[in-house]
Amino acid sequence: MKIGFIGLGVMGRPMAQHLIEAGHELYLYRVKPVSAHLVERGATACESAMHVAQLADIVILMLPDTPDVETVLFGENGVAPGLGSGKLVIDMSSISPLATRDFAARTEALGCDYLDAPVSGGEVGARSASLTIMVGGKPDVFERAKPLFEKMGQNITLIGGVGDGQIAKAANQIVVALNIQAVSEALRFSSKAGADPAVVRKALMGGFAASRVLEVHGERMINETFEPGFRIRLHHKDLSLALESARLLELMLPNTALVHQLMNGALAKGLGDKDHSALIKAL
Ligand code: NAD
């Protein structure tokens, strides 16, 4: 297939590479020195997002935030003016569910299809093609894209209609953030009260408190190794998305709001580019 890929950062680079290795023709925009190896492997560097959309049948986005996706899709020399009937846009960034529905409607008005397909699993999951992919869109469009998802991930679920992938991703980020906060409080409590937090963590791993966050981030907290990983800045953005949706829905998310405030504190302390396990420093 002819596939466009825009957003060649920590996640996008390895994801695009898997598609090249699977034999697809890749068209890339904003190739930087760090992503030049993709061109050496046969991908084509394009001069604009519009050029990508003209050459490819399916355009994948892996960009930081909602305004970036809007600019790349609908800005000057963006994807939209390059689209023709029957093409498919897949947004794999983590962005606003509500904006996603608007972007999908504007794309479908051009005779094209749209899926939101945010991921979980981090850089490790992107490199090992084992990402969890949460998809929103029409079932037949999902089936068209599924062979591509299978080259980038393992746990691939059609959640529901367009925007529902982003809702699942926001839900994922709520669970992870609150779990990080719970592990932080438990380990701080243990050490202040005089027990060795490393031994406490090991004991808790065998019981009902066990979690991937206690396992991986608990170890990071004890060793104070906070290089990312997943930056606090990006997780803060994800909780902002959840809280903005909750505000519009008149829904209370008190603990998400609290952890969002603690992340504000972590950003104020200059920890934005540290791993989200560094949230323990806000305590
Ligand atoms: P990143 O900042 O490393 O990469 C983003 C890329 O987009 C950069 O290469 C940047 O140059 C490019 N970009 C920005 N604006 C552009 C434009 N106008 N035109 C072309 N390219 C543009 O971010 P990332 O860590 O790869 O994350 C991407 C998305 O995936 C985010 O929404 C993030 O929340 C989500 N995510 C990240 C992780 C992780 O562990 N890093 C895990 C799951 C989901």
Coordinates of C-alpha atoms and ligand atoms in Angstrom, one line a residue, residues 5-15 29-32 34-35 49 61-69 71-73 91-95 118-124 126 131-132 134 166 169 172-173 228-231 233-235 237-238 241 275-276, ligand 1:
F5 CA 3.4 9.1 7.7
I6 CA 3.5 12.5 9.4
G7 CA 5.0 12.9 12.9
L8 CA 8.3 11.1 13.0
G9 CA 9.2 11.5 16.7
V10 CA 9.9 9.0 19.4
M11 CA 6.8 6.9 18.5
G12 CA 6.3 7.7 14.8
R13 CA 9.9 6.7 13.7
P14 CA 9.8 3.0 14.8
M15 CA 6.1 2.7 13.7
Y29 CA 6.8 14.7 5.8
R30 CA 9.3 16.6 8.0
V31 CA 12.2 14.2 7.7
K32 CA 14.8 15.3 10.3
V34 CA 17.0 11.5 13.3
S35 CA 14.5 10.1 10.7
A49 CA 1.7 17.3 4.2
L61 CA -0.5 11.0 11.8
M62 CA 1.5 10.6 15.0
L63 CA 1.7 14.2 16.3
P64 CA 2.0 15.7 19.8
D65 CA -1.4 17.5 20.4
T66 CA -4.8 18.6 19.1
P67 CA -3.6 21.9 17.5
D68 CA -0.7 20.0 15.7
V69 CA -3.2 17.6 14.1
T71 CA -2.6 22.4 11.5
V72 CA -1.3 19.3 9.6
L73 CA -4.8 18.3 8.4
D91 CA -4.8 9.7 13.5
M92 CA -2.7 7.7 16.0
S93 CA -1.8 10.8 18.1
S94 CA -3.4 11.2 21.6
I95 CA -5.7 14.2 21.2
P118 CA -4.2 6.3 19.7
V119 CA -1.8 3.8 21.3
S120 CA -0.5 2.7 24.6
G121 CA 2.8 0.9 25.3
G122 CA 5.4 3.7 24.9
E123 CA 8.6 3.8 22.9
V124 CA 9.3 0.1 23.9
A126 CA 6.5 1.1 19.3
L131 CA 1.5 -1.4 21.0
T132 CA -2.1 -1.5 22.3
M134 CA -7.6 1.7 20.5
Q166 CA -9.4 8.8 22.0
K169 CA -6.9 6.4 25.6
N172 CA -6.1 4.6 30.1
Q173 CA -4.2 7.7 31.1
P228 CA 11.8 9.4 29.9
G229 CA 10.1 7.2 29.0
F230 CA 6.9 9.1 28.9
R231 CA 7.3 12.8 29.7
R233 CA 4.4 17.1 30.0
L234 CA 2.6 14.6 27.6
H235 CA 0.7 12.9 30.5
K237 CA -1.7 17.0 28.3
D238 CA -3.7 13.8 28.4
L241 CA -8.0 16.3 27.6
D275 CA 9.4 10.5 33.1
H276 CA 5.9 10.6 34.7
Ligands
NAD1 P1 7.4 13.5 19.7 O1 7.4 14.9 20.2 O2 8.6 12.7 20.0 O3 7.1 13.4 18.2 C1 6.2 14.3 17.5 C2 6.7 14.5 16.1 O4 5.8 15.3 15.4 C3 8.0 15.3 16.1 O5 9.0 14.6 15.3 C4 7.7 16.7 15.5 O6 8.7 17.2 14.7 C5 6.5 16.3 14.6 N1 5.6 17.4 14.2 C6 5.1 18.3 15.1 N2 4.4 19.2 14.3 C7 4.5 18.9 13.0 C8 4.1 19.4 11.8 N3 3.3 20.5 11.8 N4 4.4 18.8 10.6 C9 5.1 17.6 10.6 N5 5.6 17.1 11.8 C10 5.3 17.7 12.9 O7 6.1 12.8 20.4 P2 5.9 11.2 20.6 O8 6.4 10.8 22.0 O9 6.3 10.5 19.4 O10 4.3 11.2 20.8 C11 3.4 11.4 19.7 C12 2.0 11.1 20.2 O11 1.9 9.8 20.8 C13 1.5 12.1 21.3 O12 0.2 12.4 21.1 C14 1.8 11.3 22.6 O13 0.9 11.7 23.7 C15 1.4 9.9 22.1 N6 2.0 8.8 22.9 C16 3.4 8.9 23.2 C17 3.9 7.8 24.0 C18 5.4 7.9 24.4 O14 5.7 7.0 25.3 N7 6.2 8.7 23.9 C19 3.1 6.7 24.3 C20 1.8 6.6 23.9 C21 1.3 7.7 23.1

